Structures are given as C-alpha cells and as structure tokens.
C-alpha cells in the first residue's frame, strides 16, 4: 500500500530559535495524533537542518532539505551536496519546486541530474512540478505536466521509483490562496498515474505517492485528501504554524 505523506516546505522562513520553537510546537501537537501508514516531513532551511535532525530524533517527524546540487563536490560556491546532507542525517530532498524553477533557473535537464544524484545517494525525492496559470487557461496543463515528468524522471529505472514521491503543484495555486478544487487535483493525479503506467507498469503507478500542493489549509485539506489518487500534501504557508500543520496531518 502506498504511503500517505504530509510534508511542510518552510521555504526561506524561520531562524534558529524559530525553528526550535516550531519543532517543539509540532512535537507537542503530534503527541495526540496516531499515524497509520503516514509520513510527516518538514523541510527547514539548510542552516537549520542539523538542528532539526537533532530536535526531531525521538519523534515521528522526518527532515528534508529543500534542494541539493547535482555535483559530488567541487567549485560550486554557495551550493550544498548530497554527501553534506547525508552526513548530518538528512535523506529526503525536495527537488523542482516552482520557485526554484522560476527564480534559480532550474530546468527539466538540471533537475534530471539532481534527481539522479539524490537517488544514487539514497535520498527520497519529493519531486515538484505543475503548470502555470496561462498553461491551464490554454488547456495545456496535461501536456506541460507530461513533459515535465518525462524530461526529468522517465529515464530512471523502475526501481528508482521506490524513492520518488511526486508533488503536483499548479503554480497558480502556490501561495495565492487559490486552491485547485479537489476534483481538479484528482483529475491530474489520475492522469499522472496513467503516465506512470504507460512509461513503466500499473503496479509501479499504484505504488507511487502523489501529493497535492498549493494553498492547502486546515479548511480544505480533508476534501483534497479524500480523493483516491491524492496521497497527501506539500504544504507551504500553513506548515509554518504548528497548529495548522498538525490539523492538516489529522486530515489525512
Ligand atoms: P503554499 O505553498 O501552501 O503556501 O501555497 C505550497 C508549496 O510551495 O509547496
């Protein structure tokens, strides 16, 4: 049975003391939640990852990075390698977030390299993709998603998909307060599963967790998560408040 996952993408938020405070709040809230077949993940900034690993050690919360560099090491000023992350106990990474594609020039090609590096280093990858508003309005969203997945992922071996978590995030729904309807999410997730079935096989398609991301809040999480092909969420804004994030976890 594929896993359900609720992941919090903290983006460029929370200094060290805020990180400690939020994790303490989350651990407190999580005490009253029984998780079945569900992973709860937080993705703090690079500088606070090590602290987050220490603070979550005795809890069911897992820690993810928000990016990594594709090269093993070397002259890449300002970048972070898979080995550096692994050495502090981080083995999950978010790749391909629309903000990285838009502001840091990440392309399907560089993302394919990053995914390969992450998989070779034993990471779970939360791979993000999704269409822009104009692309949906032009009814081109299925084509866009298909090419994002084909270009960045479909050269991988079937085995690699044990480590891939997909996160469909329509760009028009990120940080805008506009959520895709539960039916729109379900429609796209079912389409994604059909692409996986075509490129690999139905067993693999059924085993990959597909998260929805984009303005998920306590008020809409339950409806979105109730859809059969939605296996959880990637949460931005609402992951910055312990109460909201744990309410979302409870909705799974
Ligand atoms: P949001 O962000 O929940 O604030 O819309 C989601 C994301 O960027 O992953």
Coordinates of C-alpha atoms and ligand atoms in Angstrom, one line a residue:
X1 CA 0.0 0.0 0.0
X2 CA 1.4 3.4 -0.9
X3 CA 2.3 5.7 1.9
X4 CA 0.4 8.9 2.8
X5 CA 2.7 11.9 3.3
X6 CA 2.2 15.4 4.7
X7 CA 5.3 17.5 4.0
X8 CA 5.9 21.1 5.2
X9 CA 8.1 23.2 2.9
X10 CA 9.3 26.0 5.2
X11 CA 10.9 27.8 2.3
X12 CA 13.2 30.8 3.4
X13 CA 11.4 31.1 6.8
X14 CA 12.4 30.6 10.4
X15 CA 15.8 31.4 12.0
X16 CA 17.3 29.1 14.6
X17 CA 15.2 30.0 17.6
X18 CA 12.0 30.0 15.4
X19 CA 13.0 26.6 14.1
X20 CA 13.3 25.2 17.6
X21 CA 10.0 26.8 18.6
X22 CA 8.1 25.4 15.6
X23 CA 9.5 21.9 16.1
X24 CA 8.7 22.0 19.8
X25 CA 5.2 23.0 18.9
X26 CA 4.8 20.3 16.3
X27 CA 6.1 17.6 18.6
X28 CA 3.6 18.7 21.2
X29 CA 0.7 18.6 18.7
X30 CA 1.8 15.3 17.2
X31 CA 1.6 13.6 20.6
X32 CA -2.1 13.4 20.2
X33 CA -2.1 12.1 16.7
X34 CA -1.8 8.4 15.8
X35 CA -0.3 7.9 12.4
X36 CA -1.1 4.9 10.3
X37 CA 0.9 4.4 7.1
X38 CA 1.7 8.1 7.1
X39 CA 4.9 10.0 7.0
X40 CA 5.2 13.6 8.3
X41 CA 8.1 15.6 6.9
X42 CA 9.4 19.1 7.5
X43 CA 11.8 21.0 5.2
X44 CA 13.6 23.8 7.1
X45 CA 16.4 25.9 5.6
X46 CA 19.8 24.4 5.0
X47 CA 21.4 26.2 8.0
X48 CA 18.9 24.8 10.4
X49 CA 18.7 21.2 9.1
X50 CA 21.2 19.8 11.5
X51 CA 19.4 21.3 14.5
X52 CA 16.1 20.0 13.1
X53 CA 17.5 16.5 12.8
X54 CA 18.6 16.6 16.5
X55 CA 15.3 18.1 17.7
X56 CA 13.1 15.5 15.8
X57 CA 15.2 12.5 16.7
X58 CA 12.8 10.9 19.2
X59 CA 9.7 11.9 17.2
X60 CA 7.9 10.6 14.1
X61 CA 8.8 13.8 12.2
X62 CA 11.3 13.4 9.3
X63 CA 13.5 16.1 8.0
X64 CA 14.0 17.1 4.3
X65 CA 16.2 19.5 2.5
X66 CA 14.7 21.9 0.0
X67 CA 17.4 21.4 -2.7
X68 CA 20.8 19.9 -3.4
X69 CA 23.5 20.3 -6.0
X70 CA 23.9 17.6 -8.7
X71 CA 27.7 17.5 -8.5
X72 CA 29.5 15.3 -6.0
X73 CA 31.7 18.2 -4.7
X74 CA 34.0 21.0 -6.0
X75 CA 34.0 24.6 -7.1
X76 CA 30.3 25.5 -6.8
X77 CA 30.3 28.4 -4.4
X78 CA 27.3 28.6 -2.2
X79 CA 26.0 25.1 -3.1
X80 CA 25.2 22.0 -0.9
X81 CA 26.0 18.4 -1.9
X82 CA 24.1 15.2 -1.2
X83 CA 27.0 14.0 0.8
X84 CA 26.9 17.0 3.1
X85 CA 23.2 16.4 3.7
X86 CA 23.6 12.7 4.3
X87 CA 26.5 13.4 6.8
X88 CA 24.1 15.3 9.1
X89 CA 21.3 12.6 8.8
X90 CA 19.1 14.1 6.1
X91 CA 18.0 11.7 3.4
X92 CA 15.0 13.4 1.9
X93 CA 15.1 16.3 -0.6
X94 CA 12.5 18.5 -2.4
X95 CA 13.5 19.0 -6.0
X96 CA 12.0 21.0 -8.8
X97 CA 9.9 23.4 -6.7
X98 CA 8.4 26.0 -9.0
X99 CA 10.2 28.8 -7.1
X100 CA 13.5 27.2 -7.9
X101 CA 12.5 26.7 -11.5
X102 CA 11.3 30.4 -11.7
X103 CA 14.0 32.2 -9.7
X104 CA 17.0 29.9 -9.9
X105 CA 16.8 28.8 -13.5
X106 CA 16.2 25.1 -12.7
X107 CA 15.3 23.2 -15.8
X108 CA 14.0 19.7 -16.6
X109 CA 17.6 18.9 -17.6
X110 CA 19.3 20.1 -14.4
X111 CA 16.5 18.5 -12.4
X112 CA 17.1 15.1 -14.1
X113 CA 20.7 15.4 -12.9
X114 CA 19.7 16.4 -9.4
X115 CA 17.2 13.5 -9.2
X116 CA 19.9 11.1 -10.3
X117 CA 22.4 12.4 -7.8
X118 CA 19.8 12.2 -5.0
X119 CA 18.8 8.7 -5.8
X120 CA 22.4 7.5 -6.1
X121 CA 23.0 8.9 -2.6
X122 CA 20.0 7.0 -1.2
X123 CA 17.7 10.0 -0.8
X124 CA 13.9 10.0 -1.1
X125 CA 13.0 12.8 -3.6
X126 CA 9.9 14.9 -3.3
X127 CA 9.7 15.9 -7.0
X128 CA 7.6 19.0 -7.7
X129 CA 6.0 20.0 -11.0
X130 CA 2.9 21.7 -12.2
X131 CA 1.5 24.2 -14.8
X132 CA 1.4 28.0 -14.8
X133 CA -2.0 29.8 -14.9
X134 CA -1.7 30.6 -18.6
X135 CA -1.0 27.0 -19.4
X136 CA -4.1 25.9 -17.6
X137 CA -6.2 28.6 -19.2
X138 CA -5.0 27.4 -22.6
X139 CA -5.9 23.9 -21.5
X140 CA -2.3 22.8 -21.9
X141 CA -1.9 21.6 -18.4
X142 CA -1.8 17.9 -19.1
X143 CA 0.9 18.4 -21.8
X144 CA 3.0 20.5 -19.5
X145 CA 2.9 18.0 -16.7
X146 CA 3.6 15.2 -19.1
X147 CA 6.7 16.8 -20.5
X148 CA 8.0 17.9 -17.0
X149 CA 7.7 14.3 -15.8
X150 CA 9.1 12.7 -19.0
X151 CA 12.1 15.0 -19.2
X152 CA 13.1 14.8 -15.6
X153 CA 12.1 11.4 -14.4
X154 CA 11.2 8.9 -17.1
X155 CA 14.9 7.9 -17.8
X156 CA 15.0 6.5 -14.3
X157 CA 14.9 2.7 -13.7
X158 CA 11.6 1.3 -12.3
X159 CA 13.5 0.5 -9.0
X160 CA 14.3 4.2 -8.5
X161 CA 10.6 5.0 -8.1
X162 CA 10.7 3.4 -4.7
X163 CA 12.4 6.6 -3.7
X164 CA 10.3 9.1 -5.7
X165 CA 7.4 11.0 -4.2
X166 CA 5.6 13.2 -6.7
X167 CA 4.1 16.6 -5.8
X168 CA 1.7 18.1 -8.2
X169 CA 1.7 21.8 -7.5
X170 CA -0.2 24.0 -10.0
X171 CA 1.9 27.3 -9.9
X172 CA -1.3 29.4 -9.8
X173 CA -2.2 27.8 -6.5
X174 CA 1.1 28.3 -4.7
X175 CA 1.0 31.0 -2.0
X176 CA -2.0 32.6 -3.7
X177 CA -4.8 31.3 -1.5
X178 CA -6.3 29.8 -4.7
X179 CA -6.5 26.0 -4.4
X180 CA -7.2 23.6 -7.2
X181 CA -10.5 22.0 -6.5
X182 CA -10.4 18.5 -5.1
X183 CA -11.7 17.3 -8.5
X184 CA -9.0 19.2 -10.4
X185 CA -6.4 17.6 -8.2
X186 CA -7.9 14.1 -8.6
X187 CA -8.2 14.5 -12.3
X188 CA -4.5 15.5 -12.7
X189 CA -3.3 12.8 -10.2
X190 CA -5.2 10.1 -12.1
X191 CA -3.6 11.4 -15.3
X192 CA -0.1 11.2 -13.7
X193 CA -0.7 7.7 -12.6
X194 CA -1.7 6.8 -16.2
X195 CA 1.6 8.3 -17.4
X196 CA 3.5 6.1 -14.9
X197 CA 1.5 3.1 -16.0
X198 CA 2.3 3.8 -19.6
X199 CA 6.0 4.5 -19.1
X200 CA 6.6 1.7 -16.6
X201 CA 3.6 -0.5 -15.4
X202 CA 0.4 -0.4 -13.4
X203 CA 2.0 -1.9 -10.3
X204 CA 4.6 0.9 -10.2
X205 CA 1.9 3.5 -10.9
X206 CA -0.2 2.3 -8.0
X207 CA 2.8 2.3 -5.6
X208 CA 4.0 5.9 -6.1
X209 CA 2.7 8.5 -3.6
X210 CA 1.4 11.6 -5.4
X211 CA 1.0 14.7 -3.2
X212 CA -1.0 17.9 -4.0
X213 CA 0.5 21.3 -3.2
X214 CA -0.9 24.8 -3.4
X215 CA -2.7 26.7 -0.7
X216 CA -3.6 23.6 1.3
X217 CA -5.0 24.7 4.7
X218 CA -6.8 23.0 7.6
X219 CA -10.1 24.2 6.0
X220 CA -9.6 22.4 2.6
X221 CA -7.2 19.6 3.4
X222 CA -9.8 16.9 4.2
X223 CA -11.7 17.3 1.0
X224 CA -8.5 17.3 -1.1
X225 CA -7.1 14.3 0.8
X226 CA -10.3 12.4 0.4
X227 CA -9.7 11.9 -3.3
X228 CA -8.4 8.4 -4.2
X229 CA -5.3 9.4 -6.1
X230 CA -4.3 12.2 -3.7
X231 CA -1.8 10.7 -1.1
X232 CA -1.1 13.8 0.9
X233 CA 0.1 17.3 0.5
X234 CA 3.1 19.5 0.2
X235 CA 2.3 22.5 2.5
X236 CA 3.9 25.9 2.3
X237 CA 2.4 28.7 4.3
X238 CA 0.3 26.5 6.6
X239 CA 3.3 24.5 7.6
X240 CA 4.7 27.5 9.5
X241 CA 2.2 27.2 12.3
X242 CA 2.3 24.1 14.4
X243 CA -1.5 24.0 15.0
X244 CA -2.4 24.5 11.3
X245 CA 0.2 21.9 10.1
X246 CA -1.0 19.3 12.6
X247 CA -4.6 19.9 11.7
X248 CA -3.6 19.1 8.1
X249 CA -1.8 16.0 9.3
X250 CA -5.0 15.0 11.1
X251 CA -7.0 15.4 7.9
X252 CA -5.0 12.6 6.1
Ligands
LIG1 P1 1.6 27.1 -0.2 O1 2.9 26.6 -0.8 O2 1.0 26.0 0.6 O3 2.0 28.3 0.6 O4 0.7 27.5 -1.4 C1 3.0 25.2 -1.3 C2 4.4 25.0 -1.8 O5 5.0 25.9 -2.4 O6 4.9 23.9 -1.7

